[in-house]
Short mmCIF file of C-alpha atoms in Angstrom, two decimals:
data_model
loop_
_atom_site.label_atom_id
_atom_site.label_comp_id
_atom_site.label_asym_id
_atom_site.label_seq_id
_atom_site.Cartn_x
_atom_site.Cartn_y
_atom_site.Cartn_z
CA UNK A 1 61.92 -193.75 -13.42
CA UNK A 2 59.52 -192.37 -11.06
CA UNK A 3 56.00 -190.95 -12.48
CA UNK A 4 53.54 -189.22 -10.71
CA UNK A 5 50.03 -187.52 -12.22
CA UNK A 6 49.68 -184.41 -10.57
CA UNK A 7 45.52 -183.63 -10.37
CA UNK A 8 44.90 -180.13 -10.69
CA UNK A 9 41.60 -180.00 -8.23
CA UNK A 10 38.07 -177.74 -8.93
CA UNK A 11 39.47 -175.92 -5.85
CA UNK A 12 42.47 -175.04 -7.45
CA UNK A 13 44.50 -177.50 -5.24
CA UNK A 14 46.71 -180.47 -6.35
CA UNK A 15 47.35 -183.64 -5.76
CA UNK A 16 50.03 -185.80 -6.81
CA UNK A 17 49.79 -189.69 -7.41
CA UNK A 18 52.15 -191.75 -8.33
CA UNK A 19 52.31 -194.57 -10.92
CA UNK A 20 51.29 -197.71 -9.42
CA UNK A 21 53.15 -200.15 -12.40
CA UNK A 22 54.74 -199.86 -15.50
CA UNK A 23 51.58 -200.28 -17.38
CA UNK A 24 48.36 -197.86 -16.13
CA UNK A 25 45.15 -197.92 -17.48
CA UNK A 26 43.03 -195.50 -17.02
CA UNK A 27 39.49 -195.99 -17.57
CA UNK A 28 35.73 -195.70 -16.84
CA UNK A 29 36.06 -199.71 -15.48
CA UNK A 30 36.21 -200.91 -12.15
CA UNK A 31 39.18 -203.14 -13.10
CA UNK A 32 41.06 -199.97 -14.56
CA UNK A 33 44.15 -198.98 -12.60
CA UNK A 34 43.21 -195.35 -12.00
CA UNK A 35 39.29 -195.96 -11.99
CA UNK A 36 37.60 -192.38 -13.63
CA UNK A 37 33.82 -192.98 -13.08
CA UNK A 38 32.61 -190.12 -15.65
CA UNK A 39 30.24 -190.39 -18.24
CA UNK A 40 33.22 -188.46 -20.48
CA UNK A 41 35.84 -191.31 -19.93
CA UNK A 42 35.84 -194.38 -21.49
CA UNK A 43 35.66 -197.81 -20.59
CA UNK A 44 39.28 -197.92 -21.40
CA UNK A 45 40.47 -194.88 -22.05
CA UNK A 46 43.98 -194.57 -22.21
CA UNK A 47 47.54 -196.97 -21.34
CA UNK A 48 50.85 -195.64 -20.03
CA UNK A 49 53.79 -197.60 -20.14
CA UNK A 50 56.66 -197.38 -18.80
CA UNK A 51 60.22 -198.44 -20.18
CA UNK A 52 63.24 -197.74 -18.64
CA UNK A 53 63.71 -193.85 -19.24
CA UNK A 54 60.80 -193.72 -21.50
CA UNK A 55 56.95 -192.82 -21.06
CA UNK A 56 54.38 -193.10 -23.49
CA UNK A 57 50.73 -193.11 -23.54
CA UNK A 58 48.33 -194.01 -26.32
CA UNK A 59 44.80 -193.88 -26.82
CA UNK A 60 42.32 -196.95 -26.58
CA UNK A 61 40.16 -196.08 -28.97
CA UNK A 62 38.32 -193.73 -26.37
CA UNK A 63 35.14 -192.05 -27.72
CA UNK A 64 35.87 -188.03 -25.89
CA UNK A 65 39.79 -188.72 -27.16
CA UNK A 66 43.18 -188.70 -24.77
CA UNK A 67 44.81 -184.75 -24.96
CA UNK A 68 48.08 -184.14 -24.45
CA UNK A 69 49.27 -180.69 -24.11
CA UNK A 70 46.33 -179.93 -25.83
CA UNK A 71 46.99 -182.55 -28.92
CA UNK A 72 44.89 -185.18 -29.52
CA UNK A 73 46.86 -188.68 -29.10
CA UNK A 74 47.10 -191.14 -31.55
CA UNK A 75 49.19 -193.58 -31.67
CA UNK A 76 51.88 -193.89 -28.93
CA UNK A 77 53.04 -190.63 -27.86
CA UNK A 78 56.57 -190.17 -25.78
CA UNK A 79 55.65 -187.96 -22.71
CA UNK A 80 57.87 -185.52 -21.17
CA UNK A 81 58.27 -183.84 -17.62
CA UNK A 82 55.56 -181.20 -17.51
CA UNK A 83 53.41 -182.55 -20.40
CA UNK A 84 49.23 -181.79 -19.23
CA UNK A 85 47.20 -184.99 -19.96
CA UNK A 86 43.20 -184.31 -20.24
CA UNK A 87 41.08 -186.58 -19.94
CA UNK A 88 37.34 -185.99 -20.14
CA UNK A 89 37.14 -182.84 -17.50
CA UNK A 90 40.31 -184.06 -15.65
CA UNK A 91 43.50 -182.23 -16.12
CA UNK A 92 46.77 -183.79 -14.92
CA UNK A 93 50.50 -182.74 -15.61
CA UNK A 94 53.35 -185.53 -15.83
CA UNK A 95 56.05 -185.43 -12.95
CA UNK A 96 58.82 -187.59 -14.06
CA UNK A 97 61.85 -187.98 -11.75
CA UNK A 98 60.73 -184.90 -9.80
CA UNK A 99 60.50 -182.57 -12.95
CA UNK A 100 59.07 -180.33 -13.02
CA UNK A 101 59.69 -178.97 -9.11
CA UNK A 102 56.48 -177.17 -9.17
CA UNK A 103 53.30 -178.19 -11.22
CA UNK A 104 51.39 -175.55 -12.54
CA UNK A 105 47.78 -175.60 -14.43
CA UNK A 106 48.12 -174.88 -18.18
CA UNK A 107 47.63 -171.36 -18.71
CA UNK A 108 43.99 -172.15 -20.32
CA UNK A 109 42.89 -173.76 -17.08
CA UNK A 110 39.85 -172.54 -14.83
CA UNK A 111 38.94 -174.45 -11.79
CA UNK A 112 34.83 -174.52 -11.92
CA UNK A 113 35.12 -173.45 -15.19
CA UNK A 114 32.56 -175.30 -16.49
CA UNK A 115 29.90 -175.03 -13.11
CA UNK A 116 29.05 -171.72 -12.91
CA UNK A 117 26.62 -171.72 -9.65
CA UNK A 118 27.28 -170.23 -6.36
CA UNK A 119 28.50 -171.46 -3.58
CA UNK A 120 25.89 -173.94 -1.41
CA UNK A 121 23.34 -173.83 -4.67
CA UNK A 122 21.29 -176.60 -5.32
CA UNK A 123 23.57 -179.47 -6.80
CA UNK A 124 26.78 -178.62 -4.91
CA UNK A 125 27.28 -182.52 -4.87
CA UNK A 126 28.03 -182.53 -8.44
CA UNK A 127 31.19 -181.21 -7.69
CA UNK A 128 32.73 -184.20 -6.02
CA UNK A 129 34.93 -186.12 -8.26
CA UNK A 130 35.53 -189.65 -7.71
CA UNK A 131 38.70 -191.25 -8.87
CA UNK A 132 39.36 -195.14 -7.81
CA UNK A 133 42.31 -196.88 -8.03
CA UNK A 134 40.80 -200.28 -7.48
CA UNK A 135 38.31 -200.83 -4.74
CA UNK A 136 40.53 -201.43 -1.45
CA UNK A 137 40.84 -197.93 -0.15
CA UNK A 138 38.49 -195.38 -0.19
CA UNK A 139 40.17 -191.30 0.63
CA UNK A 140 37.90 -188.22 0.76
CA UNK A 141 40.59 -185.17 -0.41
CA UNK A 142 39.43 -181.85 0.85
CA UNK A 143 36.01 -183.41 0.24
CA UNK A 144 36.37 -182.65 -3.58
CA UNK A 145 38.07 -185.72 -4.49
CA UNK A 146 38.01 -188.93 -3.60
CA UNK A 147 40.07 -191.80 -4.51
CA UNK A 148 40.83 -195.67 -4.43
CA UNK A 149 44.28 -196.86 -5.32
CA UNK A 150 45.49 -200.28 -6.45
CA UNK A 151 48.58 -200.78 -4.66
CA UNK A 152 49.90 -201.73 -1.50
CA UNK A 153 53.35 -199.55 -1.82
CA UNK A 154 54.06 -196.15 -1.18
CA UNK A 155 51.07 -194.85 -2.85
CA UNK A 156 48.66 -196.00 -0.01
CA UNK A 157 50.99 -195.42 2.52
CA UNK A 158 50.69 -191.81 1.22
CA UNK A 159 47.16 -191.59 0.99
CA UNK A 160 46.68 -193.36 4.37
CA UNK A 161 48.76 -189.49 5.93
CA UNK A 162 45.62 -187.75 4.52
#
């Protein structure tokens, strides 16, 4: 099975990244496997696994709360093709096995929503948004994102064409 979290960008843009492992933990840590350095995220926020043909993600006891499709998660919670994940201010969808074809936002989602000053105002830096996949690589994405991945497959490869 073949997962990817698609990262719907504060420019509106996306970005898909797959999966590095059957196990992901996302997280506020350095040793996390998708690395979220924001004050909303956790320490340890949230675990997928992967089994076969089935995903599921479950909390870790996060303080801000894992949200799928607008649900709060507790327990372990199967995940489907399409299903948005939130975490903190990010908002992902799940691409499993190439489904959906085409990722869209949830219909509630605003890029910039919540930074309402113009363009080249003071604090335009607060924008960026760093994610890090361990410490190894280090991509600036449309100079809005920028991220570190854990894995010396397909996913760097990928990021490496950027």
């Amino acid at each position: 099975m073949d997962v990817s979290l698609v990262l719907f960008k504060k420019n509106g843009s996306q970005k898909s990244f797959p999966l590095p492992s059957n196990i992901t933990v996302l997280g506020r840590r350095g040793d996390c496997d998708l690395c979220i350095p924001l004050g909303d995220v956790s320490r340890r926020h949230c675990q997928l696994d992967r089994n076969d043909d089935v995903l599921q993600i479950r909390d870790l006891g996060s303080r801000n709360g894992t949200f799928l499709n607008g649900e709060q998660v507790n327990g372990e919670t199967t995940v489907k093709p399409g299903d948005y994940l939130q975490i903190g201010p990010l908002t992902f969808q799940f691409q499993i096995d190439g489904e959906p074809e085409k990722t869209t936002p949830p219909k509630d989602y605003s890029p910039k929503a919540e930074k309402k000053q113009p363009a080249g105002a003071a604090g335009d830096d607060d924008d960026l948004l760093d994610l890090d996949i361990d410490e190894d690589a280090n991509v600036d994405l449309d100079e809005d994102v920028k991220v570190d991945l854990d894995d010396s497959g397909q996913f760097l490869d990928d990021l490496e064409k950027l």
